[in-house]
Amino acid sequence: VFPGVLMLEALAQLGVIYAKMETKLFDVLVVFAGAEDIKFRRVVLPGDVMEMRMDYIARKLGVWKMQGTITVGGKPVMDGILKAAEMR
């Protein structure tokens, strides 16, 4: 079984990479800043292939808000809102 906390960590890292790629701010440190409304919908078992998706919601004062989703076989496994912050 793949632990939920590791799924959240994977989405957090994807969110930081997404923010850096969108802004092309490769010299700015971007860090995970929080998570809201995280829902774990089913168990991920050995052999399952997780697909992660990150969608932009908003960016205000250097804080990014994104909708993260993990699916297995097209079925939702985990979703929620993640935040990343630019550290200047």
Tab-separated table of N, CA and C in Angstrom:
chain	number	residue	atom	x	y	z
A	1	VAL	N	0.848	-1.185	0.000
A	1	VAL	CA	0.000	0.000	0.000
A	1	VAL	C	0.889	1.243	0.000
A	2	PHE	N	0.557	2.197	-0.850
A	2	PHE	CA	1.318	3.442	-0.944
A	2	PHE	C	0.717	4.462	0.029
A	3	PRO	N	1.494	4.940	1.005
A	3	PRO	CA	0.959	5.830	2.040
A	3	PRO	C	0.471	7.179	1.484
A	4	GLY	N	-0.620	7.657	2.050
A	4	GLY	CA	-1.196	8.929	1.637
A	4	GLY	C	-0.252	10.100	1.807
A	5	VAL	N	0.552	10.084	2.861
A	5	VAL	CA	1.477	11.192	3.100
A	5	VAL	C	2.511	11.290	1.976
A	6	LEU	N	2.883	10.163	1.382
A	6	LEU	CA	3.824	10.187	0.255
A	6	LEU	C	3.143	10.681	-1.019
A	7	MET	N	1.848	10.396	-1.166
A	7	MET	CA	1.105	10.953	-2.303
A	7	MET	C	1.049	12.480	-2.186
A	8	LEU	N	0.797	12.968	-0.970
A	8	LEU	CA	0.764	14.412	-0.735
A	8	LEU	C	2.132	15.028	-1.021
A	9	GLU	N	3.199	14.380	-0.590
A	9	GLU	CA	4.563	14.852	-0.849
A	9	GLU	C	4.843	14.922	-2.354
A	10	ALA	N	4.418	13.904	-3.079
A	10	ALA	CA	4.627	13.887	-4.532
A	10	ALA	C	3.893	15.047	-5.206
A	11	LEU	N	2.654	15.299	-4.792
A	11	LEU	CA	1.908	16.428	-5.361
A	11	LEU	C	2.538	17.756	-4.969
A	12	ALA	N	3.047	17.863	-3.745
A	12	ALA	CA	3.703	19.097	-3.307
A	12	ALA	C	4.924	19.382	-4.174
A	13	GLN	N	5.719	18.368	-4.449
A	13	GLN	CA	6.897	18.554	-5.300
A	13	GLN	C	6.493	18.913	-6.728
A	14	LEU	N	5.438	18.280	-7.228
A	14	LEU	CA	4.948	18.610	-8.560
A	14	LEU	C	4.475	20.064	-8.615
A	15	GLY	N	3.814	20.530	-7.560
A	15	GLY	CA	3.342	21.918	-7.512
A	15	GLY	C	4.479	22.922	-7.549
A	16	VAL	N	5.549	22.644	-6.839
A	16	VAL	CA	6.718	23.536	-6.837
A	16	VAL	C	7.358	23.563	-8.229
A	17	ILE	N	7.498	22.404	-8.847
A	17	ILE	CA	8.070	22.347	-10.195
A	17	ILE	C	7.166	23.083	-11.183
A	18	TYR	N	5.866	22.894	-11.058
A	18	TYR	CA	4.894	23.575	-11.928
A	18	TYR	C	5.047	25.097	-11.815
A	19	ALA	N	5.128	25.619	-10.592
A	19	ALA	CA	5.264	27.070	-10.384
A	19	ALA	C	6.557	27.592	-11.006
A	20	LYS	N	7.643	26.881	-10.820
A	20	LYS	CA	8.926	27.310	-11.388
A	20	LYS	C	8.900	27.275	-12.917
A	21	MET	N	8.305	26.266	-13.495
A	21	MET	CA	8.264	26.143	-14.959
A	21	MET	C	7.350	27.202	-15.579
A	22	GLU	N	6.245	27.504	-14.927
A	22	GLU	CA	5.306	28.496	-15.461
A	22	GLU	C	5.887	29.900	-15.472
A	23	THR	N	6.664	30.241	-14.449
A	23	THR	CA	7.192	31.599	-14.329
A	23	THR	C	8.588	31.750	-14.897
A	24	LYS	N	9.253	30.623	-15.140
A	24	LYS	CA	10.656	30.632	-15.594
A	24	LYS	C	11.564	31.303	-14.563
A	25	LEU	N	11.168	31.254	-13.299
A	25	LEU	CA	11.953	31.842	-12.205
A	25	LEU	C	12.865	30.777	-11.610
A	26	PHE	N	13.853	30.342	-12.363
A	26	PHE	CA	14.709	29.260	-11.910
A	26	PHE	C	15.690	29.701	-10.828
A	27	ASP	N	15.902	31.017	-10.671
A	27	ASP	CA	16.810	31.511	-9.638
A	27	ASP	C	16.082	31.838	-8.335
A	28	VAL	N	14.758	31.656	-8.298
A	28	VAL	CA	13.961	31.940	-7.108
A	28	VAL	C	13.605	30.623	-6.416
A	29	LEU	N	13.788	30.584	-5.102
A	29	LEU	CA	13.414	29.411	-4.327
A	29	LEU	C	11.894	29.363	-4.188
A	30	VAL	N	11.297	28.242	-4.545
A	30	VAL	CA	9.857	28.040	-4.377
A	30	VAL	C	9.675	26.870	-3.424
A	31	VAL	N	8.845	27.070	-2.391
A	31	VAL	CA	8.660	26.047	-1.360
A	31	VAL	C	7.183	25.687	-1.209
A	32	PHE	N	6.927	24.491	-0.721
A	32	PHE	CA	5.575	24.042	-0.401
A	32	PHE	C	5.065	24.880	0.765
A	33	ALA	N	3.843	25.413	0.646
A	33	ALA	CA	3.326	26.326	1.666
A	33	ALA	C	2.056	25.836	2.350
A	34	GLY	N	1.456	24.765	1.872
A	34	GLY	CA	0.268	24.277	2.550
A	34	GLY	C	-0.641	23.455	1.666
A	35	ALA	N	-1.639	22.834	2.303
A	35	ALA	CA	-2.617	22.012	1.590
A	35	ALA	C	-3.984	22.210	2.228
A	36	GLU	N	-5.007	22.190	1.387
A	36	GLU	CA	-6.385	22.356	1.866
A	36	GLU	C	-7.279	21.314	1.202
A	37	ASP	N	-8.304	20.920	1.902
A	37	ASP	CA	-9.342	20.042	1.338
A	37	ASP	C	-8.782	18.785	0.675
A	38	ILE	N	-7.781	18.174	1.291
A	38	ILE	CA	-7.193	16.949	0.756
A	38	ILE	C	-8.149	15.782	1.012
A	39	LYS	N	-8.429	15.034	-0.045
A	39	LYS	CA	-9.319	13.889	0.076
A	39	LYS	C	-8.622	12.651	-0.497
A	40	PHE	N	-8.548	11.606	0.312
A	40	PHE	CA	-8.017	10.324	-0.123
A	40	PHE	C	-9.216	9.449	-0.461
A	41	ARG	N	-9.283	8.981	-1.693
A	41	ARG	CA	-10.500	8.319	-2.175
A	41	ARG	C	-10.391	6.800	-2.246
A	42	ARG	N	-9.180	6.278	-2.425
A	42	ARG	CA	-9.014	4.824	-2.437
A	42	ARG	C	-7.553	4.476	-2.201
A	43	VAL	N	-7.280	3.200	-1.971
A	43	VAL	CA	-5.937	2.710	-1.673
A	43	VAL	C	-5.169	2.493	-2.984
A	44	VAL	N	-3.883	2.828	-2.967
A	44	VAL	CA	-2.997	2.546	-4.100
A	44	VAL	C	-2.192	1.301	-3.742
A	45	LEU	N	-2.294	0.300	-4.589
A	45	LEU	CA	-1.668	-1.002	-4.336
A	45	LEU	C	-0.439	-1.200	-5.209
A	46	PRO	N	0.434	-2.134	-4.840
A	46	PRO	CA	1.595	-2.432	-5.687
A	46	PRO	C	1.145	-2.769	-7.108
A	47	GLY	N	1.853	-2.209	-8.078
A	47	GLY	CA	1.511	-2.428	-9.475
A	47	GLY	C	0.628	-1.344	-10.066
A	48	ASP	N	-0.041	-0.563	-9.215
A	48	ASP	CA	-0.851	0.557	-9.705
A	48	ASP	C	0.064	1.649	-10.249
A	49	VAL	N	-0.357	2.299	-11.318
A	49	VAL	CA	0.393	3.410	-11.903
A	49	VAL	C	-0.362	4.697	-11.585
A	50	MET	N	0.276	5.557	-10.800
A	50	MET	CA	-0.344	6.825	-10.421
A	50	MET	C	-0.051	7.887	-11.481
A	51	GLU	N	-1.086	8.614	-11.887
A	51	GLU	CA	-0.937	9.748	-12.788
A	51	GLU	C	-1.268	11.001	-11.997
A	52	MET	N	-0.337	11.971	-12.023
A	52	MET	CA	-0.524	13.198	-11.252
A	52	MET	C	-0.794	14.361	-12.189
A	53	ARG	N	-1.674	15.244	-11.748
A	53	ARG	CA	-2.024	16.420	-12.531
A	53	ARG	C	-2.101	17.631	-11.600
A	54	MET	N	-1.605	18.766	-12.087
A	54	MET	CA	-1.640	20.006	-11.319
A	54	MET	C	-2.263	21.085	-12.197
A	55	ASP	N	-3.315	21.738	-11.711
A	55	ASP	CA	-3.994	22.799	-12.448
A	55	ASP	C	-3.910	24.111	-11.669
A	56	TYR	N	-3.598	25.166	-12.389
A	56	TYR	CA	-3.460	26.506	-11.811
A	56	TYR	C	-4.825	27.030	-11.355
A	57	ILE	N	-4.851	27.614	-10.150
A	57	ILE	CA	-6.050	28.295	-9.659
A	57	ILE	C	-5.777	29.790	-9.584
A	58	ALA	N	-4.720	30.188	-8.853
A	58	ALA	CA	-4.424	31.613	-8.687
A	58	ALA	C	-2.986	31.817	-8.226
A	59	ARG	N	-2.498	33.037	-8.442
A	59	ARG	CA	-1.187	33.453	-7.928
A	59	ARG	C	-1.343	34.875	-7.430
A	60	LYS	N	-1.032	35.071	-6.140
A	60	LYS	CA	-1.173	36.394	-5.537
A	60	LYS	C	-0.012	36.621	-4.581
A	61	LEU	N	0.711	37.710	-4.803
A	61	LEU	CA	1.840	38.096	-3.950
A	61	LEU	C	2.858	36.962	-3.796
A	62	GLY	N	3.097	36.240	-4.870
A	62	GLY	CA	4.091	35.175	-4.849
A	62	GLY	C	3.626	33.869	-4.249
A	63	VAL	N	2.342	33.764	-3.934
A	63	VAL	CA	1.795	32.508	-3.403
A	63	VAL	C	0.907	31.882	-4.467
A	64	TRP	N	1.250	30.670	-4.834
A	64	TRP	CA	0.517	29.923	-5.846
A	64	TRP	C	-0.530	29.036	-5.193
A	65	LYS	N	-1.685	28.936	-5.831
A	65	LYS	CA	-2.742	28.033	-5.389
A	65	LYS	C	-3.067	27.134	-6.583
A	66	MET	N	-3.007	25.804	-6.360
A	66	MET	CA	-3.181	24.844	-7.446
A	66	MET	C	-4.065	23.687	-7.011
A	67	GLN	N	-4.772	23.122	-7.972
A	67	GLN	CA	-5.581	21.931	-7.724
A	67	GLN	C	-4.761	20.726	-8.147
A	68	GLY	N	-4.478	19.841	-7.203
A	68	GLY	CA	-3.709	18.639	-7.499
A	68	GLY	C	-4.605	17.413	-7.492
A	69	THR	N	-4.345	16.499	-8.422
A	69	THR	CA	-5.142	15.282	-8.535
A	69	THR	C	-4.227	14.101	-8.848
A	70	ILE	N	-4.483	12.977	-8.193
A	70	ILE	CA	-3.814	11.721	-8.528
A	70	ILE	C	-4.893	10.729	-8.934
A	71	THR	N	-4.664	10.059	-10.068
A	71	THR	CA	-5.591	9.034	-10.530
A	71	THR	C	-4.831	7.730	-10.769
A	72	VAL	N	-5.558	6.631	-10.697
A	72	VAL	CA	-5.043	5.308	-11.051
A	72	VAL	C	-6.079	4.693	-11.986
A	73	GLY	N	-5.669	4.427	-13.202
A	73	GLY	CA	-6.601	3.853	-14.177
A	73	GLY	C	-7.776	4.770	-14.463
A	74	GLY	N	-7.551	6.080	-14.387
A	74	GLY	CA	-8.613	7.043	-14.659
A	74	GLY	C	-9.538	7.308	-13.478
A	75	LYS	N	-9.348	6.591	-12.378
A	75	LYS	CA	-10.195	6.785	-11.190
A	75	LYS	C	-9.451	7.633	-10.167
A	76	PRO	N	-10.125	8.636	-9.571
A	76	PRO	CA	-9.452	9.499	-8.598
A	76	PRO	C	-9.029	8.739	-7.340
A	77	VAL	N	-7.798	9.021	-6.901
A	77	VAL	CA	-7.247	8.406	-5.703
A	77	VAL	C	-7.091	9.464	-4.613
A	78	MET	N	-6.656	10.660	-5.025
A	78	MET	CA	-6.434	11.753	-4.079
A	78	MET	C	-6.573	13.072	-4.819
A	79	ASP	N	-7.125	14.071	-4.148
A	79	ASP	CA	-7.165	15.406	-4.725
A	79	ASP	C	-7.236	16.449	-3.623
A	80	GLY	N	-6.920	17.669	-3.984
A	80	GLY	CA	-6.968	18.766	-3.022
A	80	GLY	C	-6.264	19.987	-3.564
A	81	ILE	N	-6.273	21.031	-2.777
A	81	ILE	CA	-5.651	22.304	-3.143
A	81	ILE	C	-4.296	22.396	-2.440
A	82	LEU	N	-3.265	22.721	-3.228
A	82	LEU	CA	-1.919	22.867	-2.679
A	82	LEU	C	-1.426	24.274	-2.933
A	83	LYS	N	-0.549	24.754	-2.036
A	83	LYS	CA	0.001	26.090	-2.165
A	83	LYS	C	1.533	26.008	-2.211
A	84	ALA	N	2.117	26.906	-2.995
A	84	ALA	CA	3.575	27.050	-3.061
A	84	ALA	C	3.881	28.523	-2.964
A	85	ALA	N	5.003	28.864	-2.338
A	85	ALA	CA	5.376	30.265	-2.144
A	85	ALA	C	6.744	30.535	-2.719
A	86	GLU	N	6.860	31.687	-3.396
A	86	GLU	CA	8.149	32.151	-3.914
A	86	GLU	C	8.897	32.847	-2.782
A	87	MET	N	10.138	32.436	-2.541
A	87	MET	CA	10.964	33.032	-1.492
A	87	MET	C	11.991	33.934	-2.150
A	88	ARG	N	11.813	35.223	-2.017
A	88	ARG	CA	12.737	36.186	-2.647
A	88	ARG	C	13.561	36.879	-1.617
